[in-house]
XYZ file of N, CA, C and O in Angstrom:
748
model
N 144.216 81.295 -216.682
C 143.434 80.269 -218.197
C 142.442 81.778 -217.998
O 141.729 81.187 -216.834
N 142.415 82.372 -219.015
C 141.176 83.085 -219.030
C 140.115 82.822 -220.093
O 139.799 82.052 -220.905
N 139.037 82.345 -219.496
C 137.769 81.321 -220.058
C 136.417 82.882 -220.070
O 135.950 82.790 -219.479
N 136.125 82.682 -221.673
C 135.339 83.360 -222.018
C 134.545 83.146 -222.249
O 133.935 81.605 -222.921
N 132.793 82.622 -221.471
C 131.330 81.444 -221.761
C 130.824 82.772 -222.410
O 130.552 83.524 -221.444
N 129.643 82.541 -223.302
C 128.878 83.684 -223.362
C 127.306 82.636 -223.750
O 127.860 81.286 -224.829
N 126.036 82.590 -223.107
C 125.591 82.234 -224.276
C 124.041 83.216 -224.118
O 123.580 84.216 -224.141
N 123.022 82.723 -224.897
C 121.666 83.160 -225.158
C 120.997 81.926 -224.415
O 120.987 81.763 -224.076
N 120.035 83.128 -223.824
C 118.883 81.978 -223.295
C 117.649 82.380 -222.804
O 117.572 83.804 -222.466
N 116.544 81.453 -222.994
C 115.110 82.352 -222.900
C 115.210 81.710 -221.476
O 113.797 83.363 -221.284
N 113.977 80.922 -220.673
C 113.815 80.684 -220.552
C 114.225 80.405 -218.987
O 114.413 79.656 -217.677
N 115.811 80.428 -219.455
C 117.102 80.206 -217.711
C 117.241 78.930 -218.315
O 118.706 78.695 -216.955
N 116.518 77.785 -218.731
C 117.719 76.296 -218.828
C 119.311 76.846 -219.058
O 120.168 76.416 -218.962
N 119.158 77.291 -220.542
C 120.848 77.875 -220.732
C 121.626 78.056 -220.100
O 122.670 78.134 -220.392
N 120.900 79.471 -219.328
C 121.763 80.568 -218.262
C 122.347 79.486 -217.119
O 123.429 78.875 -217.007
N 121.637 78.315 -217.406
C 121.731 77.439 -215.940
C 122.928 76.392 -216.036
O 123.673 76.331 -215.252
N 123.000 75.385 -217.880
C 123.455 75.123 -218.314
C 125.275 75.884 -218.035
O 126.016 75.211 -218.009
N 125.086 76.903 -218.121
C 126.102 77.658 -218.550
C 126.151 78.073 -217.361
O 128.102 78.198 -216.797
N 126.145 78.854 -216.490
C 126.666 78.782 -214.847
C 127.537 77.001 -214.126
O 127.880 77.258 -213.447
N 126.638 75.812 -214.914
C 128.071 74.399 -214.742
C 128.623 74.851 -215.446
O 129.137 73.898 -215.111
N 128.847 75.003 -216.524
C 129.308 75.196 -217.731
C 131.372 76.172 -216.807
O 132.089 75.622 -216.846
N 130.748 76.994 -216.290
C 131.613 78.241 -215.367
C 131.933 76.876 -214.308
O 133.092 77.857 -213.861
N 131.288 76.901 -212.974
C 131.830 76.165 -212.136
C 132.685 75.010 -212.439
O 133.365 74.981 -211.775
N 132.454 74.220 -212.884
C 133.509 73.391 -213.426
C 134.022 73.749 -214.119
O 135.504 72.902 -213.740
N 134.745 74.725 -215.115
C 135.899 75.459 -215.415
C 136.547 76.469 -213.907
O 137.770 75.819 -214.120
N 135.668 76.814 -213.056
C 135.886 77.226 -211.541
C 137.001 76.716 -210.377
O 137.881 76.633 -210.555
N 137.005 75.004 -210.457
C 137.162 74.512 -210.427
C 139.027 73.874 -210.500
O 139.397 73.588 -209.651
N 139.248 74.079 -212.207
C 140.820 74.133 -212.014
C 140.837 74.843 -211.992
O 140.942 76.836 -212.132
N 142.136 75.112 -210.639
C 142.774 75.914 -210.390
C 144.144 76.844 -211.479
O 144.430 76.373 -212.447
N 143.621 78.203 -211.209
C 144.522 78.977 -211.841
C 143.556 79.604 -212.792
O 144.102 80.125 -214.411
N 141.818 79.499 -213.304
C 141.714 79.961 -214.156
C 140.786 81.301 -213.654
O 140.065 81.182 -212.487
N 139.904 82.000 -215.030
C 139.192 82.845 -214.644
C 138.188 83.074 -215.559
O 138.694 82.513 -216.895
N 137.363 83.212 -215.143
C 135.818 82.819 -215.801
C 134.651 83.938 -216.126
O 135.194 84.625 -214.981
N 134.403 84.487 -217.362
C 133.684 85.765 -217.202
C 132.579 84.473 -218.328
O 132.806 83.790 -219.754
N 131.066 85.193 -217.684
C 130.282 84.538 -218.035
C 129.726 85.806 -217.945
O 128.895 86.512 -217.608
N 129.368 85.573 -219.501
C 128.376 87.004 -220.283
C 127.218 86.118 -220.784
O 127.064 85.602 -221.956
N 125.892 86.898 -221.352
C 124.914 86.813 -221.608
C 125.212 87.913 -223.130
O 126.519 88.358 -223.214
N 124.448 86.986 -224.267
C 124.848 88.264 -225.433
C 124.260 89.661 -225.473
O 125.212 89.489 -225.653
N 123.978 89.590 -224.465
C 123.451 91.251 -224.359
C 124.256 91.772 -224.407
O 124.423 93.438 -223.891
N 124.984 91.522 -223.346
C 125.981 92.079 -222.112
C 127.720 91.944 -222.965
O 128.570 92.498 -222.650
N 128.192 90.699 -223.448
C 128.833 89.790 -223.529
C 129.726 91.136 -225.116
O 128.509 91.470 -226.201
N 130.938 91.228 -225.038
C 131.512 91.770 -226.300
C 132.765 90.736 -226.427
O 133.894 90.239 -225.980
N 132.697 91.069 -227.774
C 133.329 89.634 -229.197
C 135.124 90.307 -229.026
O 135.416 89.502 -229.736
N 134.787 92.376 -228.719
C 136.582 91.892 -228.358
C 136.411 91.279 -227.009
O 138.705 90.951 -227.668
N 136.565 91.331 -226.596
C 137.144 90.645 -225.268
C 137.772 89.132 -225.098
O 138.268 88.164 -224.579
N 137.217 88.427 -226.292
C 137.985 86.840 -226.759
C 138.946 86.951 -227.518
O 139.744 86.638 -227.290
N 139.971 88.225 -227.606
C 141.121 88.407 -228.198
C 142.049 88.258 -227.036
O 143.670 87.423 -226.895
N 141.632 88.104 -225.591
C 142.217 88.294 -223.932
C 142.241 87.005 -223.725
O 142.561 86.347 -223.111
N 140.759 85.711 -224.459
C 140.432 84.604 -223.742
C 141.908 83.569 -224.187
O 142.335 83.689 -225.350
N 142.170 82.488 -223.155
C 142.675 81.571 -223.664
C 141.561 79.844 -224.157
O 141.897 79.774 -224.807
N 140.500 80.537 -223.800
C 138.831 79.551 -223.756
C 138.396 80.693 -224.159
O 137.615 81.133 -223.240
N 137.450 79.667 -224.713
C 135.442 80.415 -225.412
C 134.856 79.777 -226.013
O 135.003 77.705 -226.192
N 133.946 79.934 -224.763
C 132.641 78.115 -224.649
C 130.920 79.289 -225.029
O 131.181 79.858 -223.640
N 130.424 79.117 -226.067
C 129.206 79.432 -225.858
C 128.252 78.474 -226.841
O 128.308 77.523 -226.291
N 126.563 79.240 -226.320
C 125.546 78.387 -226.334
C 124.565 79.096 -226.216
O 124.167 80.376 -226.281
N 123.367 78.301 -226.669
C 122.502 78.441 -226.739
C 120.998 77.477 -226.761
O 121.518 76.480 -226.659
N 119.977 78.404 -226.697
C 119.035 77.208 -226.967
C 118.754 76.130 -228.125
O 119.616 78.041 -229.232
N 118.312 75.609 -228.850
C 118.829 74.747 -229.605
C 117.137 75.657 -230.583
O 115.549 75.103 -230.350
N 117.340 75.794 -231.505
C 116.039 76.696 -232.684
C 115.734 75.581 -233.637
O 116.503 75.904 -234.824
N 115.355 75.225 -233.844
C 114.606 73.448 -234.768
C 116.244 73.216 -235.403
O 117.067 73.114 -236.855
N 116.617 72.957 -234.296
C 118.454 72.363 -235.075
C 119.706 73.471 -235.443
O 120.378 73.229 -235.949
N 119.301 74.777 -235.804
C 119.930 75.753 -235.691
C 120.318 76.643 -234.078
O 120.135 76.266 -233.422
N 121.073 77.767 -234.586
C 121.576 78.906 -233.115
C 120.768 79.798 -232.779
O 119.589 80.183 -234.227
N 119.984 80.113 -231.938
C 119.091 80.542 -231.622
C 119.847 82.518 -232.398
O 121.284 82.749 -232.582
N 118.642 82.915 -232.734
C 119.006 85.030 -232.968
C 119.948 85.407 -232.747
O 120.547 86.344 -232.586
N 119.851 85.510 -231.202
C 120.169 86.638 -230.834
C 121.821 85.616 -230.091
O 122.459 86.680 -230.613
N 122.246 84.884 -230.603
C 124.026 84.373 -230.176
C 124.357 83.958 -231.976
O 125.293 84.739 -231.768
N 123.189 83.709 -232.728
C 123.575 83.920 -234.293
C 124.670 85.472 -234.247
O 124.707 85.730 -235.345
N 123.492 86.267 -233.871
C 124.104 87.809 -234.383
C 124.907 88.442 -233.118
O 125.589 88.994 -234.149
N 125.524 87.801 -232.360
C 126.493 88.140 -231.956
C 127.653 87.724 -232.824
O 128.286 87.970 -232.952
N 127.452 86.531 -233.061
C 128.649 85.843 -233.517
C 128.914 86.545 -235.325
O 130.421 86.175 -235.483
N 127.743 86.499 -235.382
C 128.530 87.362 -236.886
C 129.092 88.951 -236.358
O 129.598 89.319 -238.153
N 129.520 89.525 -235.487
C 130.471 90.040 -235.129
C 131.201 90.024 -235.474
O 132.404 91.268 -235.135
N 132.324 88.710 -235.510
C 133.194 88.159 -235.399
C 133.968 88.264 -236.230
O 135.962 87.944 -236.580
N 133.917 88.752 -237.438
C 134.537 88.844 -238.873
C 135.741 89.875 -238.950
O 136.832 89.082 -239.696
N 135.665 91.372 -237.935
C 136.631 91.641 -237.961
C 138.424 90.411 -237.030
O 139.441 90.635 -237.283
N 138.013 89.634 -236.683
C 138.722 88.895 -235.473
C 138.820 87.940 -236.012
O 140.657 86.958 -236.757
N 138.420 87.321 -237.021
C 138.858 86.421 -238.352
C 139.298 87.183 -238.798
O 140.166 86.826 -239.412
N 139.282 87.867 -240.299
C 139.852 88.829 -240.588
C 141.791 89.590 -239.937
O 143.210 88.696 -240.543
N 142.473 89.217 -238.511
C 143.077 89.221 -238.289
C 143.602 87.856 -237.867
O 144.966 88.236 -236.899
N 142.955 87.140 -237.584
C 143.499 85.935 -237.461
C 143.297 85.908 -235.979
O 144.240 84.605 -235.049
N 142.888 86.493 -235.286
C 143.362 86.737 -233.822
C 142.425 85.251 -232.948
O 143.459 84.944 -231.169
N 141.086 84.428 -232.786
C 140.867 83.204 -232.750
C 142.385 82.287 -233.332
O 141.351 81.365 -232.099
N 142.807 82.423 -234.219
C 143.529 81.097 -234.165
C 143.921 80.725 -233.143
O 145.112 81.299 -232.504
N 143.924 79.462 -232.450
C 144.997 78.425 -231.571
C 143.830 78.224 -230.561
O 144.261 78.155 -229.024
N 142.846 79.372 -230.325
C 142.373 79.158 -229.514
C 141.235 78.291 -228.741
O 140.599 77.420 -229.812
N 141.070 77.616 -228.206
C 140.445 76.507 -226.858
C 138.990 77.094 -226.993
O 138.851 78.161 -226.870
N 139.014 76.182 -227.544
C 136.533 76.763 -227.932
C 135.880 75.129 -227.469
O 136.260 74.455 -228.006
N 134.711 75.620 -227.070
C 133.443 74.018 -226.207
C 132.449 75.453 -226.592
O 132.598 76.110 -226.733
N 131.130 74.111 -227.399
C 129.476 74.690 -227.337
C 129.187 73.915 -226.524
O 128.907 72.603 -226.394
N 127.983 74.128 -226.239
C 126.788 73.702 -225.564
C 125.310 74.926 -226.325
O 125.284 75.457 -226.984
N 124.103 73.457 -226.251
C 122.881 74.110 -225.579
C 122.332 73.103 -224.960
O 122.252 72.058 -224.443
N 120.261 74.028 -225.451
C 119.437 73.588 -224.009
C 118.180 73.026 -225.581
O 118.543 74.347 -226.611
N 117.434 71.791 -225.190
C 116.041 72.064 -226.145
C 114.946 71.409 -225.147
O 115.476 70.749 -224.503
N 114.129 71.561 -226.414
C 113.138 71.194 -224.919
C 111.983 69.726 -225.242
O 110.939 69.557 -224.223
N 112.434 68.898 -226.443
C 112.220 67.583 -226.157
C 113.652 66.741 -226.610
O 115.227 67.243 -226.771
N 113.855 66.057 -226.347
C 114.388 65.056 -226.337
C 115.553 64.888 -227.769
O 114.347 64.266 -228.868
N 116.322 64.483 -227.828
C 116.487 64.736 -228.780
C 116.476 65.480 -230.179
O 116.616 65.641 -231.576
N 115.914 66.951 -229.940
C 115.282 67.800 -230.723
C 115.927 68.863 -231.219
O 115.672 69.732 -231.206
N 117.492 67.730 -232.016
C 118.245 69.030 -233.127
C 118.791 68.902 -231.433
O 119.860 70.132 -232.459
N 119.209 68.765 -231.128
C 120.853 68.467 -230.394
C 121.815 68.804 -231.242
O 122.660 69.852 -231.084
N 122.015 67.578 -231.250
C 123.116 67.205 -231.760
C 123.176 68.532 -233.369
O 125.150 69.188 -233.974
N 122.730 68.628 -234.406
C 122.367 69.571 -235.782
C 123.169 70.447 -234.864
O 123.493 71.981 -234.994
N 122.067 71.395 -233.444
C 122.940 72.577 -232.804
C 123.878 73.214 -232.446
O 124.706 73.660 -232.757
N 124.199 72.045 -231.676
C 125.857 72.286 -231.400
C 127.001 71.789 -232.874
O 127.796 72.614 -232.651
N 127.004 70.950 -234.210
C 127.158 71.157 -234.832
C 127.111 72.688 -235.773
O 128.364 73.008 -235.699
N 126.167 73.141 -235.869
C 126.194 74.395 -236.521
C 126.818 75.411 -235.438
O 127.247 76.526 -236.026
N 127.083 75.467 -233.776
C 127.621 75.922 -233.181
C 129.127 76.129 -233.230
O 130.075 76.935 -232.841
N 129.744 74.897 -233.200
C 130.953 74.165 -234.099
C 131.443 75.325 -235.085
O 132.785 75.682 -235.190
N 131.119 75.185 -235.640
C 131.146 75.892 -237.042
C 132.401 76.817 -237.583
O 132.770 76.943 -237.678
N 131.074 78.604 -236.975
C 132.286 79.665 -236.740
C 133.559 79.074 -236.027
O 134.394 80.305 -236.018
N 133.208 78.332 -235.122
C 135.413 77.948 -234.003
C 135.696 77.567 -235.173
O 137.328 77.779 -235.550
N 135.511 76.961 -236.604
C 136.648 76.178 -236.817
C 136.860 76.962 -238.530
O 137.724 77.131 -238.992
N 135.697 78.421 -238.957
C 135.834 78.719 -239.515
C 137.444 80.171 -238.706
O 137.864 80.393 -239.420
N 136.400 80.459 -237.515
C 138.027 81.011 -237.253
C 139.798 80.249 -236.123
O 140.152 80.858 -236.042
N 139.236 78.812 -236.955
C 140.649 78.134 -236.102
C 141.011 78.036 -235.120
O 141.767 77.588 -234.321
N 139.793 77.946 -234.091
C 140.195 77.295 -232.949
C 139.837 75.841 -232.886
O 139.891 75.196 -233.933
N 140.278 75.462 -231.183
C 140.807 74.207 -231.556
C 139.594 73.695 -230.392
O 139.158 74.386 -229.162
N 138.459 72.672 -231.077
C 137.218 72.386 -230.569
C 137.634 71.637 -229.924
O 138.067 69.910 -230.570
N 136.615 70.973 -228.837
C 136.821 70.184 -227.656
C 135.902 69.558 -227.165
O 134.305 70.908 -226.545
N 135.543 68.841 -227.484
C 133.970 67.533 -227.260
C 134.136 67.492 -225.987
O 134.936 66.703 -224.917
N 133.156 66.224 -225.745
C 132.946 65.289 -224.531
C 132.805 63.426 -225.276
O 133.049 62.794 -226.487
N 134.569 62.867 -224.630
C 134.264 61.849 -225.284
C 133.605 60.805 -224.319
O 132.368 60.849 -223.365
N 133.828 59.237 -225.094
C 132.081 58.634 -224.532
C 132.862 57.834 -223.686
O 132.515 56.997 -222.508
N 134.290 58.015 -222.767
C 134.764 57.107 -221.925
C 134.852 58.299 -220.918
O 134.435 57.701 -219.295
N 133.523 58.524 -220.638
C 133.176 59.386 -219.478
C 131.427 59.064 -220.372
O 130.396 58.949 -220.255
N 130.993 57.833 -218.697
C 129.653 57.176 -219.448
C 128.399 57.702 -219.015
O 127.666 57.245 -220.183
N 128.770 58.874 -218.030
C 127.131 59.742 -218.583
C 126.672 60.402 -219.737
O 125.826 60.353 -220.329
N 127.652 59.980 -220.836
C 127.378 61.600 -221.544
C 128.189 59.650 -222.369
O 126.574 60.034 -224.029
N 127.815 58.986 -222.455
C 127.831 57.990 -222.975
C 126.018 57.055 -222.911
O 126.037 57.182 -224.621
N 125.366 58.006 -222.030
C 124.673 56.901 -221.752
C 123.085 58.068 -222.288
O 122.481 57.735 -222.766
N 123.891 59.474 -222.539
C 122.353 60.308 -222.618
C 123.558 61.947 -223.113
O 123.194 63.314 -223.146
N 124.869 61.931 -223.460
C 125.137 62.600 -224.021
C 125.461 62.868 -225.172
O 125.052 62.487 -226.204
N 126.042 64.345 -226.085
C 127.113 63.565 -226.848
C 128.282 63.881 -227.553
O 128.608 64.251 -226.353
N 129.003 63.746 -228.144
C 130.494 63.959 -228.085
C 131.040 65.529 -228.688
O 131.425 65.976 -228.747
N 129.689 66.391 -229.192
C 129.695 67.714 -229.710
C 130.196 68.339 -228.810
O 130.511 69.803 -229.291
N 130.048 68.465 -227.917
C 129.594 69.551 -226.170
C 128.787 69.259 -225.525
O 128.272 67.693 -225.231
N 128.287 69.586 -224.605
C 127.133 69.401 -223.765
C 125.133 69.719 -224.735
O 125.066 71.123 -224.133
N 124.659 68.782 -225.101
C 123.406 69.490 -225.287
C 122.587 68.805 -224.488
O 122.215 67.207 -223.466
N 121.205 69.659 -223.229
C 120.676 68.968 -222.290
C 119.482 69.598 -222.742
O 119.046 70.158 -223.296
N 118.102 68.462 -222.737
C 116.669 68.766 -222.733
C 116.353 68.897 -221.417
O 116.568 68.873 -220.626
N 115.583 70.137 -221.919
C 114.778 71.128 -220.311
C 113.784 70.917 -220.378
O 113.252 70.736 -221.177
N 112.603 70.744 -219.192
C 111.581 71.118 -219.456
C 110.490 72.913 -219.608
O 111.918 73.167 -219.775
N 109.957 72.448 -219.952
C 108.807 73.873 -221.067
C 109.226 74.471 -219.835
O 108.862 75.502 -219.546
N 107.972 73.463 -218.734
C 107.665 74.505 -217.739
C 107.622 73.129 -216.867
O 108.843 72.343 -216.698
N 107.725 74.018 -215.450
C 106.993 72.361 -214.308
C 106.424 71.597 -214.624
O 105.579 71.062 -214.964
N 107.508 70.927 -214.651
C 107.045 69.315 -214.983
C 107.145 67.939 -213.396
O 108.513 68.152 -212.805
N 106.675 67.732 -213.872
C 106.531 65.820 -212.542
C 107.478 64.800 -213.611
O 107.826 63.628 -212.665
N 107.704 65.057 -214.410
C 108.269 64.281 -215.191
C 109.654 62.994 -215.194
O 110.696 64.543 -215.711
N 109.859 62.265 -214.860
C 111.174 62.231 -214.117
C 112.274 62.184 -214.583
O 113.150 62.684 -214.787
N 112.134 61.326 -216.629
C 112.921 61.924 -217.220
C 113.325 62.624 -217.321
O 114.540 63.451 -217.392
N 112.354 63.831 -218.176
C 113.384 65.275 -218.372
C 113.685 65.784 -217.530
O 114.569 66.353 -217.344
N 113.263 65.756 -216.136
C 114.117 66.070 -214.960
C 115.402 65.796 -214.617
O 116.118 66.228 -214.519
N 114.954 64.231 -214.926
C 116.952 63.053 -214.807
C 117.473 63.978 -215.679
O 118.337 63.754 -215.780
N 116.546 63.844 -217.097
C 118.405 64.398 -218.103
C 118.898 66.393 -217.809
O 120.000 65.674 -218.323
N 117.583 67.153 -217.657
C 118.280 68.431 -217.144
C 118.906 68.284 -216.240
O 120.088 69.152 -216.391
N 119.024 67.584 -215.154
C 119.478 68.052 -213.913
C 121.044 66.970 -214.034
O 122.552 66.908 -214.204
N 121.693 65.841 -215.359
C 122.096 64.686 -215.401
C 123.018 65.995 -216.470
O 124.674 65.407 -216.553
N 122.173 67.455 -217.268
C 123.176 67.349 -218.042
C 123.230 68.792 -217.868
O 124.335 68.489 -218.365
N 123.292 69.128 -216.928
C 124.070 69.965 -216.137
C 125.009 69.736 -215.214
O 126.356 70.011 -215.989
N 125.688 68.268 -214.613
C 126.737 67.515 -213.994
C 127.904 67.595 -215.292
O 128.624 67.905 -215.446
N 126.723 66.776 -216.719
C 127.732 67.411 -217.993
C 128.332 68.220 -218.511
O 129.732 68.700 -218.719
N 127.617 69.345 -218.172
C 127.894 70.669 -217.573
C 129.361 71.440 -217.412
O 130.062 71.869 -217.971
N 129.625 70.745 -216.479
C 131.007 70.920 -215.113
C 131.733 69.980 -215.709
O 132.983 70.506 -215.779
N 131.577 69.062 -216.267
C 132.907 68.481 -216.645
C 133.387 68.719 -218.322
O 134.019 68.875 -218.115
N 132.057 69.309 -218.845
C 133.339 69.891 -220.398
C 133.547 72.131 -219.519
O 134.621 71.464 -220.473
N 133.279 72.219 -219.042
C 134.338 73.201 -217.920
C 135.705 72.825 -217.550
O 136.395 73.494 -218.108
N 135.088 72.116 -216.727
C 136.699 71.377 -216.784
C 137.529 71.174 -217.818
O 139.202 71.032 -217.670
N 137.424 70.404 -218.609
C 137.564 69.923 -219.869
C 138.545 70.824 -220.420
O 139.634 70.525 -220.679
N 137.797 72.244 -220.624
C 138.209 73.270 -221.023
C 139.193 73.916 -220.787
O 140.854 73.999 -221.598
N 138.980 73.644 -219.510
C 140.513 74.309 -218.533
C 141.332 73.404 -218.265
O 142.593 74.697 -219.385
N 140.902 72.437 -218.446
C 142.630 71.818 -217.874
C 142.703 71.379 -219.986
O 144.287 71.485 -219.694
N 142.219 71.952 -221.003
C 142.751 71.329 -222.337
C 143.812 72.790 -222.618
O 144.281 72.784 -223.091
N 142.835 74.308 -223.002
C 143.574 75.503 -222.778
C 144.871 75.502 -221.885
O 146.067 76.263 -221.962
N 145.221 75.047 -220.444
C 146.013 75.164 -219.494
C 147.893 73.923 -220.557
O 148.976 74.129 -220.529
N 146.575 72.710 -221.086
C 148.147 71.762 -221.396
C 148.607 72.559 -222.970
O 149.499 72.489 -223.425
N 147.350 73.603 -223.728
C 147.350 73.813 -224.802
C 148.479 74.727 -224.482
O 149.376 75.504 -225.036
N 148.409 76.297 -223.343
C 149.101 76.999 -223.692
C 151.138 76.564 -222.852
O 152.132 76.833 -223.248
N 150.871 75.095 -221.945
C 152.087 74.146 -221.241
C 152.924 74.441 -222.810
O 154.224 74.007 -222.369
N 152.130 73.550 -223.683
C 153.138 72.577 -225.375
C 153.131 74.162 -226.057
O 154.412 74.383 -226.292
N 152.850 75.531 -226.089
C 152.895 77.096 -226.848
C 154.186 76.792 -225.783
O 155.600 77.532 -226.439
N 154.829 77.393 -224.241
C 155.736 77.709 -223.393
C 157.506 76.401 -224.080
O 158.932 77.164 -223.881
N 156.597 75.341 -223.682
C 157.631 74.648 -224.262
C 158.183 74.994 -225.726
O 158.806 74.329 -225.696
N 157.884 75.891 -227.080
C 158.517 74.817 -227.987
C 158.590 76.709 -227.557
O 158.940 77.283 -229.209
N 158.668 77.481 -227.268
C 158.408 78.890 -227.057
C 158.013 80.014 -227.656
O 157.813 81.119 -228.416
N 156.173 79.504 -228.428
C 155.475 80.184 -228.861
C 154.644 81.161 -228.429
O 153.435 81.410 -228.425
N 154.726 81.664 -226.895
C 154.410 82.289 -226.014
C 154.152 83.452 -225.847
O 155.599 84.082 -226.142
């Protein structure tokens, strides 16, 4: 399974979350993970991916300009249906508790749905997700700067752990989708 993760990061928090997602995906046997910042990511590489995960810092409840610019290059893939039935997932970071996390995640999901992708979220049967997560992907509250605020540090640390869960969940879903295609003779 080829899993392509692309992220925008400004202060490094979103990159840390992307790396935790990659770690979770890599823990599933048979996966190969490609982790790229938007400045080095090539949308043409998505054609060979089995699963695509993208994320960014939330900017007032929406996608960062760096990732949005990259997503806007997907038009030719859409025109060819290249990403139809690929597995997708999203993630984001914000600097305030509930500072637009769910709105940002929903904005990140929308282009995947337009591409015909199958979006994987996070279920409530993961206790940590039910306590401080979201169903739409992984959203993490990040400290603005070094802080001794235990709540913010706890949310960030627990969010990184949820990132690993999302990466593993996406990898396992991509494997299941591929197995289903093989059974139907569609691969």
